[in-house]
Short mmCIF file of C-alpha atoms in Angstrom, two decimals:
data_model
loop_
_atom_site.label_atom_id
_atom_site.label_comp_id
_atom_site.label_asym_id
_atom_site.label_seq_id
_atom_site.Cartn_x
_atom_site.Cartn_y
_atom_site.Cartn_z
CA MET A 411 -12.01 24.54 8.92
CA THR A 412 -14.10 24.10 12.07
CA PRO A 413 -14.28 20.80 13.97
CA SER A 414 -18.02 20.60 13.26
CA THR A 415 -17.30 20.72 9.51
CA VAL A 416 -14.74 17.95 9.88
CA ILE A 417 -17.10 15.65 11.80
CA LEU A 418 -19.88 16.28 9.28
CA ILE A 419 -17.56 15.30 6.42
CA ILE A 420 -16.46 12.12 8.21
CA PHE A 421 -20.06 11.25 9.08
CA LEU A 422 -21.31 11.62 5.49
CA TYR A 423 -18.30 9.73 4.17
CA PHE A 424 -18.95 6.72 6.36
CA ILE A 425 -22.67 6.76 5.65
CA ILE A 426 -21.75 6.21 1.99
CA LEU A 427 -19.33 3.39 2.91
CA PHE A 428 -21.97 1.67 5.06
CA ALA A 429 -24.47 1.94 2.19
CA ILE A 430 -21.96 0.28 -0.15
CA SER A 431 -21.32 -2.44 2.42
CA PHE A 432 -25.06 -3.10 2.81
CA PHE A 433 -25.69 -3.52 -0.91
CA THR A 434 -22.57 -5.64 -1.57
CA SER A 435 -22.81 -8.05 1.36
CA GLU A 436 -24.07 -11.57 0.79
CA LYS A 437 -26.55 -13.19 3.14
CA GLY A 438 -26.37 -16.54 4.94
CA ASP A 439 -23.99 -19.27 3.83
CA GLN A 440 -22.59 -17.22 0.96
CA GLN A 441 -21.00 -14.67 3.28
CA SER A 442 -17.60 -16.35 3.56
CA THR A 443 -17.40 -17.15 -0.15
CA SER A 444 -18.12 -13.51 -0.95
CA PHE A 445 -15.77 -12.26 1.79
CA PHE A 446 -12.79 -14.21 0.44
CA THR A 447 -13.35 -14.21 -3.35
CA ALA A 448 -16.31 -11.89 -4.19
CA ASN A 449 -17.71 -14.98 -5.95
CA LYS A 450 -15.23 -14.37 -8.79
CA SER A 451 -17.64 -11.78 -10.18
CA SER A 452 -15.79 -8.45 -9.95
CA LYS A 453 -15.65 -6.23 -13.03
CA TRP A 454 -12.00 -5.86 -14.04
CA TYR A 455 -12.28 -2.12 -14.67
CA LEU A 456 -13.66 -1.51 -11.17
CA VAL A 457 -10.84 -3.53 -9.63
CA ALA A 458 -8.20 -1.74 -11.73
CA TYR A 459 -9.48 1.74 -10.90
CA GLY A 460 -10.05 1.00 -7.21
CA MET A 461 -6.58 -0.49 -6.75
CA VAL A 462 -5.03 2.90 -7.56
CA GLY A 463 -6.26 4.37 -4.29
CA ALA A 464 -5.22 1.33 -2.25
CA THR A 465 -1.73 1.34 -3.81
CA LEU A 466 -1.12 5.08 -3.49
CA SER A 467 -2.16 5.08 0.20
CA GLY A 468 -1.90 7.96 2.66
CA VAL A 469 1.90 7.74 2.65
CA THR A 470 2.07 8.47 -1.09
CA PHE A 471 -0.68 11.06 -0.88
CA ILE A 472 1.36 13.04 1.63
CA SER A 473 4.96 12.09 0.84
CA VAL A 474 5.28 12.13 -2.97
CA PRO A 475 4.41 15.86 -3.35
CA GLY A 476 6.84 16.71 -0.54
CA MET A 477 9.77 14.73 -1.89
CA VAL A 478 10.23 16.70 -5.14
CA ALA A 479 12.32 19.42 -3.48
CA LYS A 480 14.99 16.91 -2.56
CA GLY A 481 14.63 14.15 -5.15
CA GLY A 482 12.92 15.90 -8.03
CA TRP A 483 10.97 13.52 -10.22
CA GLY A 484 13.50 10.77 -9.57
CA TYR A 485 10.66 8.69 -8.15
CA LEU A 486 9.48 8.25 -11.74
CA GLN A 487 12.53 6.02 -12.36
CA PHE A 488 11.15 3.72 -9.67
CA MET A 489 7.74 3.84 -11.34
CA MET A 490 9.25 2.79 -14.69
CA GLY A 491 10.51 -0.34 -12.99
CA ASN A 492 7.03 -0.80 -11.51
CA MET A 493 5.58 -1.05 -15.01
CA VAL A 494 7.87 -3.97 -15.89
CA GLY A 495 6.96 -5.61 -12.58
CA TYR A 496 3.27 -5.42 -13.45
CA LEU A 497 3.98 -7.21 -16.75
CA VAL A 498 5.53 -10.06 -14.74
CA ILE A 499 2.49 -10.14 -12.44
CA ALA A 500 0.09 -10.19 -15.40
CA TYR A 501 1.81 -12.86 -17.47
CA VAL A 502 3.54 -15.06 -14.88
CA LEU A 503 1.75 -14.85 -11.52
CA ILE A 504 -1.87 -14.34 -12.61
CA PRO A 505 -1.98 -17.48 -14.82
CA LEU A 506 -0.21 -19.50 -12.10
CA PHE A 507 -2.59 -18.49 -9.30
CA TYR A 508 -5.72 -18.90 -11.42
CA SER A 509 -4.62 -22.34 -12.61
CA LYS A 510 -4.55 -23.52 -8.99
CA ASN A 511 -7.82 -21.77 -8.04
CA LEU A 512 -6.25 -20.18 -4.97
CA ILE A 513 -8.01 -18.15 -2.27
CA SER A 514 -4.77 -17.18 -0.53
CA ILE A 515 -1.72 -16.99 -2.78
CA TYR A 516 0.36 -18.63 -0.03
CA GLU A 517 -1.51 -21.87 -0.69
CA TYR A 518 0.86 -22.18 -3.65
CA LEU A 519 3.76 -22.58 -1.22
CA LYS A 520 1.92 -25.44 0.47
CA ASP A 521 1.49 -27.26 -2.84
CA ARG A 522 5.08 -26.57 -3.86
CA PHE A 523 7.05 -27.08 -0.63
CA GLY A 524 4.76 -28.03 2.24
CA PRO A 525 2.53 -26.62 5.00
CA ILE A 526 5.35 -24.95 6.97
CA ALA A 527 6.44 -22.97 3.90
CA SER A 528 2.83 -21.84 3.39
CA LYS A 529 2.46 -20.75 7.01
CA THR A 530 5.87 -19.04 6.86
CA GLY A 531 4.85 -17.02 3.80
CA SER A 532 1.54 -16.11 5.41
CA LEU A 533 3.16 -15.05 8.70
CA PHE A 534 5.69 -12.85 6.89
CA PHE A 535 2.82 -11.23 4.99
CA ILE A 536 0.80 -10.76 8.19
CA LEU A 537 3.76 -9.08 9.92
CA SER A 538 4.45 -6.77 6.97
CA GLN A 539 0.84 -5.90 6.35
CA THR A 540 0.01 -5.28 10.01
CA ILE A 541 2.90 -2.84 10.43
CA GLY A 542 2.31 -1.22 7.01
CA ALA A 543 -1.43 -0.75 7.48
CA ALA A 544 -0.94 0.53 11.01
CA PHE A 545 1.70 3.02 9.84
CA ARG A 546 -0.53 4.41 7.07
CA LEU A 547 -3.53 4.65 9.36
CA TYR A 548 -1.37 6.23 12.06
CA LEU A 549 -0.48 9.11 9.71
CA ALA A 550 -4.13 9.68 8.81
CA ALA A 551 -5.17 9.47 12.46
CA LEU A 552 -2.67 12.21 13.33
CA VAL A 553 -4.22 14.51 10.69
CA LEU A 554 -7.75 13.82 12.00
CA GLN A 555 -6.56 14.29 15.58
CA ILE A 556 -5.31 17.78 14.72
CA ALA A 557 -8.30 18.68 12.52
CA PHE A 558 -11.04 17.47 14.85
CA PHE A 559 -10.40 15.36 17.94
CA ASN A 560 -8.04 17.82 19.68
CA ALA A 561 -10.77 20.47 19.68
CA PHE A 562 -12.81 18.28 22.03
CA ASN A 563 -9.83 17.04 24.08
CA ILE A 564 -10.43 13.48 22.90
CA PRO A 565 -7.35 11.29 23.56
CA PHE A 566 -5.53 9.85 20.57
CA PHE A 567 -6.27 6.23 21.51
CA ILE A 568 -10.02 6.95 21.59
CA SER A 569 -9.93 8.56 18.14
CA VAL A 570 -7.99 5.57 16.75
CA LEU A 571 -10.47 3.17 18.35
CA VAL A 572 -13.37 5.00 16.70
CA ILE A 573 -11.66 4.99 13.29
CA ILE A 574 -10.89 1.26 13.40
CA LEU A 575 -14.37 0.44 14.69
CA LEU A 576 -15.87 2.24 11.69
CA ILE A 577 -13.60 0.32 9.30
CA TRP A 578 -14.54 -2.98 10.97
CA LEU A 579 -18.25 -2.22 10.72
CA TYR A 580 -18.29 -1.72 6.96
CA THR A 581 -15.92 -4.60 6.10
CA PHE A 582 -16.80 -7.45 8.50
CA LYS A 583 -19.68 -8.78 6.37
CA GLY A 584 -18.86 -7.85 2.78
CA GLY A 585 -15.11 -8.47 2.81
CA ILE A 586 -13.31 -8.23 -0.54
CA LYS A 587 -16.57 -7.73 -2.47
CA THR A 588 -17.26 -4.57 -0.48
CA ILE A 589 -13.62 -3.45 -0.77
CA VAL A 590 -13.71 -3.55 -4.58
CA TRP A 591 -16.54 -1.00 -4.54
CA THR A 592 -15.30 1.18 -1.67
CA ASP A 593 -11.87 1.38 -3.33
CA THR A 594 -13.54 2.86 -6.41
CA LEU A 595 -15.06 5.67 -4.33
CA GLN A 596 -11.83 6.23 -2.43
CA THR A 597 -9.69 6.39 -5.58
CA THR A 598 -12.04 9.01 -7.00
CA LEU A 599 -11.77 11.17 -3.87
CA LEU A 600 -8.00 10.79 -3.69
CA LEU A 601 -7.42 11.83 -7.32
CA LEU A 602 -10.04 14.57 -7.04
CA ALA A 603 -8.12 16.09 -4.13
CA ALA A 604 -4.87 16.22 -6.12
CA VAL A 605 -6.47 17.56 -9.34
CA TRP A 606 -8.55 20.15 -7.51
CA THR A 607 -5.51 21.37 -5.56
CA ILE A 608 -3.59 21.77 -8.83
CA TYR A 609 -6.53 23.76 -10.24
CA THR A 610 -6.65 25.94 -7.11
CA ILE A 611 -2.93 26.75 -7.28
CA ALA A 612 -3.04 27.43 -11.02
CA ASN A 613 -6.03 29.73 -10.61
CA ASP A 614 -4.40 31.60 -7.72
CA LEU A 615 -1.09 32.05 -9.59
CA GLY A 616 -2.84 33.03 -12.83
CA LEU A 617 -1.61 30.01 -14.80
CA ASN A 618 -3.44 28.69 -17.86
CA ALA A 619 -2.94 25.19 -19.28
CA SER A 620 0.12 26.22 -21.29
CA THR A 621 1.89 28.17 -18.55
CA LEU A 622 0.98 25.50 -16.00
CA TYR A 623 2.74 22.89 -18.12
CA SER A 624 5.82 25.09 -18.66
CA THR A 625 6.03 25.96 -14.95
CA ILE A 626 6.20 22.28 -14.08
CA ALA A 627 8.40 21.17 -17.00
CA GLU A 628 10.98 23.96 -16.57
CA SER A 629 11.29 23.62 -12.81
CA GLU A 630 14.59 22.32 -11.43
CA MET A 631 12.45 20.02 -9.29
CA SER A 632 11.21 18.15 -12.39
CA LYS A 633 14.50 16.38 -13.11
CA VAL A 634 13.86 12.67 -13.68
CA PHE A 635 17.08 10.77 -14.43
CA ASP A 636 20.16 10.30 -12.25
CA TRP A 637 23.11 8.46 -13.82
CA ASN A 638 25.56 8.68 -10.86
CA TRP A 639 26.08 5.04 -9.84
CA GLN A 640 26.90 5.97 -6.24
CA SER A 641 23.73 8.02 -5.82
CA PRO A 642 20.76 6.54 -3.93
CA THR A 643 18.61 7.63 -6.90
CA PHE A 644 20.82 6.11 -9.64
CA PHE A 645 18.51 5.11 -12.52
CA TRP A 646 19.26 1.39 -12.64
CA LYS A 647 19.05 1.09 -8.85
CA GLN A 648 15.64 2.73 -8.87
CA PHE A 649 14.43 0.87 -11.96
CA MET A 650 15.43 -2.60 -10.74
CA ALA A 651 14.15 -1.87 -7.25
CA GLY A 652 10.85 -0.67 -8.69
CA MET A 653 10.45 -3.83 -10.73
CA PHE A 654 11.18 -6.32 -7.96
CA ILE A 655 9.39 -4.39 -5.24
CA THR A 656 6.28 -4.40 -7.42
CA ILE A 657 6.56 -8.16 -7.93
CA SER A 658 7.09 -8.67 -4.17
CA MET A 659 4.79 -6.10 -2.61
CA ASN A 660 1.99 -6.44 -5.16
CA GLY A 661 2.31 -9.79 -6.93
CA LEU A 662 3.23 -11.70 -3.76
CA ASP A 663 1.02 -9.66 -1.44
CA GLN A 664 -2.37 -11.15 -0.51
CA ASN A 665 -3.81 -7.65 -0.08
CA ILE A 666 -3.34 -6.76 -3.75
CA MET A 667 -3.63 -10.20 -5.34
CA GLN A 668 -6.87 -11.01 -3.54
CA LYS A 669 -8.50 -8.23 -5.57
CA ASN A 670 -7.00 -9.49 -8.84
CA LEU A 671 -8.30 -12.98 -8.09
CA THR A 672 -11.89 -11.72 -7.78
CA CYS A 673 -12.07 -11.23 -11.58
CA LYS A 674 -14.00 -13.80 -13.61
CA ASN A 675 -11.03 -15.34 -15.40
CA PRO A 676 -7.25 -14.91 -15.95
CA LYS A 677 -7.71 -12.79 -19.08
CA GLU A 678 -9.84 -10.22 -17.27
CA ALA A 679 -7.41 -10.24 -14.34
CA GLN A 680 -4.51 -9.54 -16.73
CA THR A 681 -6.44 -6.69 -18.36
CA ASN A 682 -7.13 -5.37 -14.86
CA VAL A 683 -3.42 -5.41 -13.89
CA LEU A 684 -2.23 -3.70 -17.08
CA SER A 685 -4.99 -1.05 -16.95
CA PHE A 686 -4.27 -0.38 -13.31
CA ALA A 687 -0.54 0.03 -14.05
CA ALA A 688 -1.24 2.70 -16.67
CA VAL A 689 -3.62 4.66 -14.41
CA PHE A 690 -1.25 4.30 -11.46
CA PHE A 691 1.66 5.72 -13.48
CA LEU A 692 -0.46 8.69 -14.59
CA SER A 693 -1.63 9.25 -11.00
CA THR A 694 1.97 9.42 -9.81
CA VAL A 695 2.76 12.04 -12.47
CA ILE A 696 -0.18 14.07 -11.12
CA PHE A 697 1.15 13.93 -7.56
CA LEU A 698 4.70 14.83 -8.66
CA SER A 699 3.28 17.80 -10.60
CA LEU A 700 1.34 18.80 -7.52
CA GLY A 701 4.57 18.72 -5.50
CA VAL A 702 6.29 21.18 -7.87
CA LEU A 703 3.31 23.52 -7.74
CA LEU A 704 3.11 23.40 -3.94
CA TYR A 705 6.72 24.60 -3.68
CA GLU A 706 6.11 27.22 -6.39
CA TYR A 707 3.10 28.50 -4.46
CA ALA A 708 5.01 28.65 -1.17
CA GLY A 709 7.85 30.54 -2.88
CA TYR A 710 5.52 32.98 -4.64
CA TYR A 711 3.78 33.98 -1.39
CA ASP A 712 6.93 33.67 0.74
CA ILE A 713 5.37 31.04 2.99
CA SER A 714 7.75 29.42 5.47
CA LEU A 715 8.17 25.76 4.60
CA PRO A 716 7.49 23.20 7.35
CA THR A 717 10.51 21.36 8.72
CA LYS A 718 9.21 18.04 7.42
CA ALA A 719 8.49 17.64 3.71
CA ASP A 720 5.51 15.41 4.52
CA GLU A 721 3.79 18.36 6.19
CA LEU A 722 3.92 20.63 3.12
CA TYR A 723 0.71 19.50 1.42
CA PRO A 724 -1.41 19.33 4.63
CA THR A 725 -0.12 22.73 5.81
CA LEU A 726 -0.97 24.56 2.59
CA ALA A 727 -4.23 22.71 1.92
CA LEU A 728 -5.68 23.27 5.38
CA ASN A 729 -4.47 26.85 5.90
CA TYR A 730 -4.00 28.66 2.57
CA PHE A 731 -6.21 27.25 -0.19
CA GLY A 732 -9.65 28.05 1.20
CA THR A 733 -12.36 26.01 2.90
CA PHE A 734 -13.55 24.04 -0.11
CA THR A 735 -10.05 22.87 -1.04
CA ALA A 736 -9.43 21.99 2.61
CA VAL A 737 -12.58 19.86 2.58
CA VAL A 738 -11.52 18.12 -0.64
CA PHE A 739 -8.04 17.51 0.82
CA LEU A 740 -9.52 16.06 4.00
CA LEU A 741 -11.68 13.70 1.95
CA GLY A 742 -8.60 12.71 -0.02
CA ILE A 743 -6.47 11.90 3.03
CA ILE A 744 -9.34 9.98 4.65
CA ALA A 745 -9.90 8.02 1.45
CA ALA A 746 -6.17 7.33 1.03
CA ALA A 747 -5.87 6.03 4.56
CA PHE A 748 -8.99 3.91 4.62
CA SER A 749 -8.54 2.47 1.12
CA SER A 750 -5.31 0.82 2.27
CA ALA A 751 -6.43 0.00 5.82
CA ASP A 752 -9.76 -1.64 4.98
CA SER A 753 -8.33 -3.84 2.24
CA ALA A 754 -5.38 -4.76 4.47
CA LEU A 755 -7.78 -5.82 7.22
CA THR A 756 -9.68 -8.04 4.78
CA ALA A 757 -6.47 -9.55 3.37
CA LEU A 758 -5.08 -10.25 6.85
CA THR A 759 -8.29 -12.02 7.80
CA THR A 760 -8.24 -14.09 4.61
CA SER A 761 -4.59 -15.13 4.93
CA PHE A 762 -4.93 -16.11 8.58
CA CYS A 763 -8.16 -18.04 8.04
CA VAL A 764 -6.97 -19.90 4.95
CA ASP A 765 -3.24 -20.40 5.59
CA ILE A 766 -3.03 -20.64 9.38
CA LEU A 767 -6.44 -22.06 10.31
CA GLY A 768 -6.93 -24.10 7.14
CA MET A 769 -10.38 -22.67 6.35
CA ASN A 770 -11.77 -22.33 2.82
CA SER A 771 -14.58 -20.45 1.12
CA THR A 772 -17.04 -23.35 1.12
CA THR A 773 -16.61 -24.94 4.53
CA SER A 774 -15.48 -22.00 6.65
CA SER A 775 -17.41 -20.79 9.66
CA ASN A 776 -18.79 -17.26 9.40
CA LEU A 777 -18.44 -16.87 13.17
CA LYS A 778 -14.79 -17.94 13.20
CA ARG A 779 -13.98 -15.66 10.28
CA LYS A 780 -15.69 -12.70 12.00
CA LEU A 781 -13.75 -13.34 15.20
CA VAL A 782 -10.47 -13.34 13.24
CA HIS A 783 -11.54 -10.11 11.54
CA LEU A 784 -12.27 -8.56 14.94
CA GLY A 785 -8.94 -9.79 16.29
CA PHE A 786 -6.94 -8.12 13.52
CA SER A 787 -8.90 -4.91 14.01
CA PHE A 788 -7.82 -4.89 17.65
CA LEU A 789 -4.23 -5.73 16.65
CA LEU A 790 -4.12 -2.71 14.31
CA PHE A 791 -5.40 -0.55 17.17
CA LEU A 792 -2.64 -1.79 19.49
CA VAL A 793 0.15 -1.25 16.94
CA ILE A 794 -1.01 2.32 16.20
CA VAL A 795 -1.15 3.16 19.90
CA ILE A 796 2.37 1.72 20.31
CA PHE A 797 3.56 3.89 17.39
CA LYS A 798 2.15 6.93 19.15
CA SER A 799 3.90 6.01 22.39
CA PHE A 800 7.27 6.28 20.61
CA ASN A 801 6.52 10.00 20.18
CA ASN A 802 9.17 9.98 17.45
CA ASP A 803 8.18 9.92 13.78
CA SER A 804 11.63 8.75 12.67
CA VAL A 805 11.39 5.65 14.88
CA VAL A 806 7.96 4.81 13.47
CA SER A 807 9.25 5.33 9.93
CA ASP A 808 12.20 3.01 10.65
CA VAL A 809 9.82 0.32 11.88
CA PHE A 810 7.84 0.69 8.65
CA LYS A 811 11.00 0.36 6.56
CA ALA A 812 12.11 -2.67 8.56
CA ALA A 813 8.81 -4.36 7.70
CA GLY A 814 9.87 -4.18 4.07
CA TYR A 815 12.62 -6.71 4.77
CA THR A 816 9.98 -9.40 5.18
CA TYR A 817 9.13 -9.29 1.46
CA GLY A 818 12.60 -10.60 0.56
CA PRO A 819 11.90 -14.13 1.81
CA LEU A 820 8.55 -14.11 -0.01
CA LEU A 821 10.27 -13.15 -3.27
CA GLY A 822 12.89 -15.85 -2.70
CA LEU A 823 10.31 -18.54 -1.90
CA PHE A 824 8.13 -17.88 -4.93
CA THR A 825 11.11 -17.44 -7.28
CA TYR A 826 12.63 -20.74 -6.18
CA GLY A 827 9.26 -22.44 -6.44
CA ILE A 828 8.38 -21.14 -9.89
CA PHE A 829 11.74 -21.31 -11.65
CA THR A 830 13.10 -24.58 -10.22
CA LYS A 831 11.62 -28.02 -9.76
CA LYS A 832 13.65 -28.85 -6.67
CA SER A 833 12.01 -29.84 -3.40
CA VAL A 834 13.19 -28.58 -0.02
CA ASP A 835 13.09 -29.75 3.57
CA ASP A 836 9.88 -27.99 4.58
CA SER A 837 10.72 -28.08 8.29
CA LYS A 838 13.78 -25.84 7.75
CA VAL A 839 12.15 -23.23 5.50
CA ILE A 840 11.16 -20.93 8.35
CA PHE A 841 14.76 -20.75 9.64
CA ILE A 842 16.06 -19.72 6.20
CA CYS A 843 13.36 -17.07 5.93
CA LEU A 844 14.17 -15.68 9.38
CA LEU A 845 17.91 -15.60 8.72
CA SER A 846 17.84 -13.84 5.33
CA PRO A 847 16.37 -10.49 6.52
CA VAL A 848 18.88 -10.37 9.37
CA LEU A 849 21.85 -10.96 7.05
CA SER A 850 20.44 -8.45 4.55
CA TYR A 851 20.16 -5.82 7.26
CA ILE A 852 23.78 -6.39 8.34
CA ILE A 853 24.96 -6.15 4.72
CA ASN A 854 22.97 -2.95 4.25
CA LEU A 855 24.55 -1.33 7.31
CA ASN A 856 28.09 -2.10 6.11
CA SER A 857 27.67 -1.80 2.33
CA GLU A 858 29.67 1.43 1.94
CA THR A 859 32.70 -0.20 3.61
CA LEU A 860 32.36 -3.55 1.86
CA LEU A 861 31.38 -2.32 -1.61
CA PHE A 862 33.61 0.73 -2.21
CA GLY A 863 31.09 3.37 -1.25
CA TYR A 864 28.01 1.72 -2.72
CA LYS A 865 24.91 2.35 -0.64
CA PHE A 866 21.86 0.15 -0.97
CA GLY A 867 18.38 1.55 -1.44
CA PHE A 868 15.26 -0.42 -2.24
CA GLU A 869 17.38 -2.98 -4.09
CA ILE A 870 18.40 -4.54 -0.77
CA LEU A 871 15.26 -6.58 -1.43
CA LEU A 872 17.15 -8.49 -4.14
CA VAL A 873 19.97 -9.33 -1.72
CA ASN A 874 17.38 -10.53 0.77
CA ALA A 875 15.66 -12.72 -1.85
CA GLY A 876 19.03 -14.00 -3.10
CA ILE A 877 20.05 -15.14 0.38
CA THR A 878 16.69 -16.90 0.72
CA ILE A 879 17.17 -18.70 -2.61
CA LEU A 880 20.71 -19.72 -1.64
CA GLY A 881 19.46 -21.01 1.68
CA LEU A 882 16.65 -23.02 0.05
CA SER A 883 19.15 -24.63 -2.31
CA MET A 884 21.09 -25.84 0.75
CA ILE A 885 18.15 -27.69 2.35
CA PRO A 886 17.07 -30.24 -0.29
CA LYS A 887 14.39 -32.71 0.66
CA LYS A 888 15.93 -36.07 1.55
#
């Protein structure tokens, strides 16, 4: 694929996004209301479908197909837990947040515990989301750097600046209302890339529907369940982790919940969450199937596998499947990256404006909100450039994983708030929330020694939340 083809694809893609932004942006005084809440007018089926792309993200788009060689379909155990987590979101969190008419979900912590707890929850979200969004956009920027910007000797920081500027331009006016519609387009492109690649491989290997199914089902890489309790992919570890990570990183995440709260009423929001969960599960099965077929294709043609599993899909799509499939793949990776980055930017702006600055949808200043939006755009740019300066993907990945520790305090705060009626000393909440990730990290490092060979995976989140709950119980309000 030539650089001119790549730039043409990117240009046309952003023209469509700008058109969506133009038609979904409110004028005048209604801008902030629309930016934060989309005027509570989003169609639940658009939100549900669009959230698939934002949740999959560029990390999933690249990583899930590559992981099947090592972990098989074990990731599906995690997804089974996700489904239970979405039930909790639909029937516990959605009614709670709608009953309080929240803009930012961390306003609940202010009502329940006090302003410091609210700001603490918001700051933990901002830290997690900034690092997470920057990491996902960093991966996409590397692909675009190789596919286009290197051909013109454009430095990486310039290419990142251009990408973030484009995202800022189509989100700064429309906000969440624009995101609901752009997510729909981006989900379509992301799923189209996976389905078309599967079709391309099947056609090249001479597989019909029946033999395609048997090739995937009979592969050793399609193993789902692991019942070894010491294994990192032990079923109950994955299932429980999937459930609580979904509750934490979706139900207690402003990025995701802001979209749910744009529906007209709680019933439509619940329908949205359950529909999204079903489509998301099916989408994951598609990407796992794609992973099996990518390895089958590489084996059939004796193609040397890249050293990193994450590079498998990009390597084959850009070099072996033909120009059209390469174009579809490029659209998919762009959509996957921007669907998570643009919504993260909007959610960060909302949380900071509402929770830190005390703004709301009716009295907020459009200028102040736009300046905050611009500030977070620049912050994402700085974090991505810092990631690149590490020049070590494993370091960047570790930073991304470390950001996950910040969801433990959020889970602990909301759990304690919802399931107890006890008050706490608001001034001490932030110290408890800072201490719990540190203790969790120390426990994780020494778990094999302390727990007879047991090694934590995603479920370290529960330890983190448990420490937070214990700490909150020790600081009752006098």
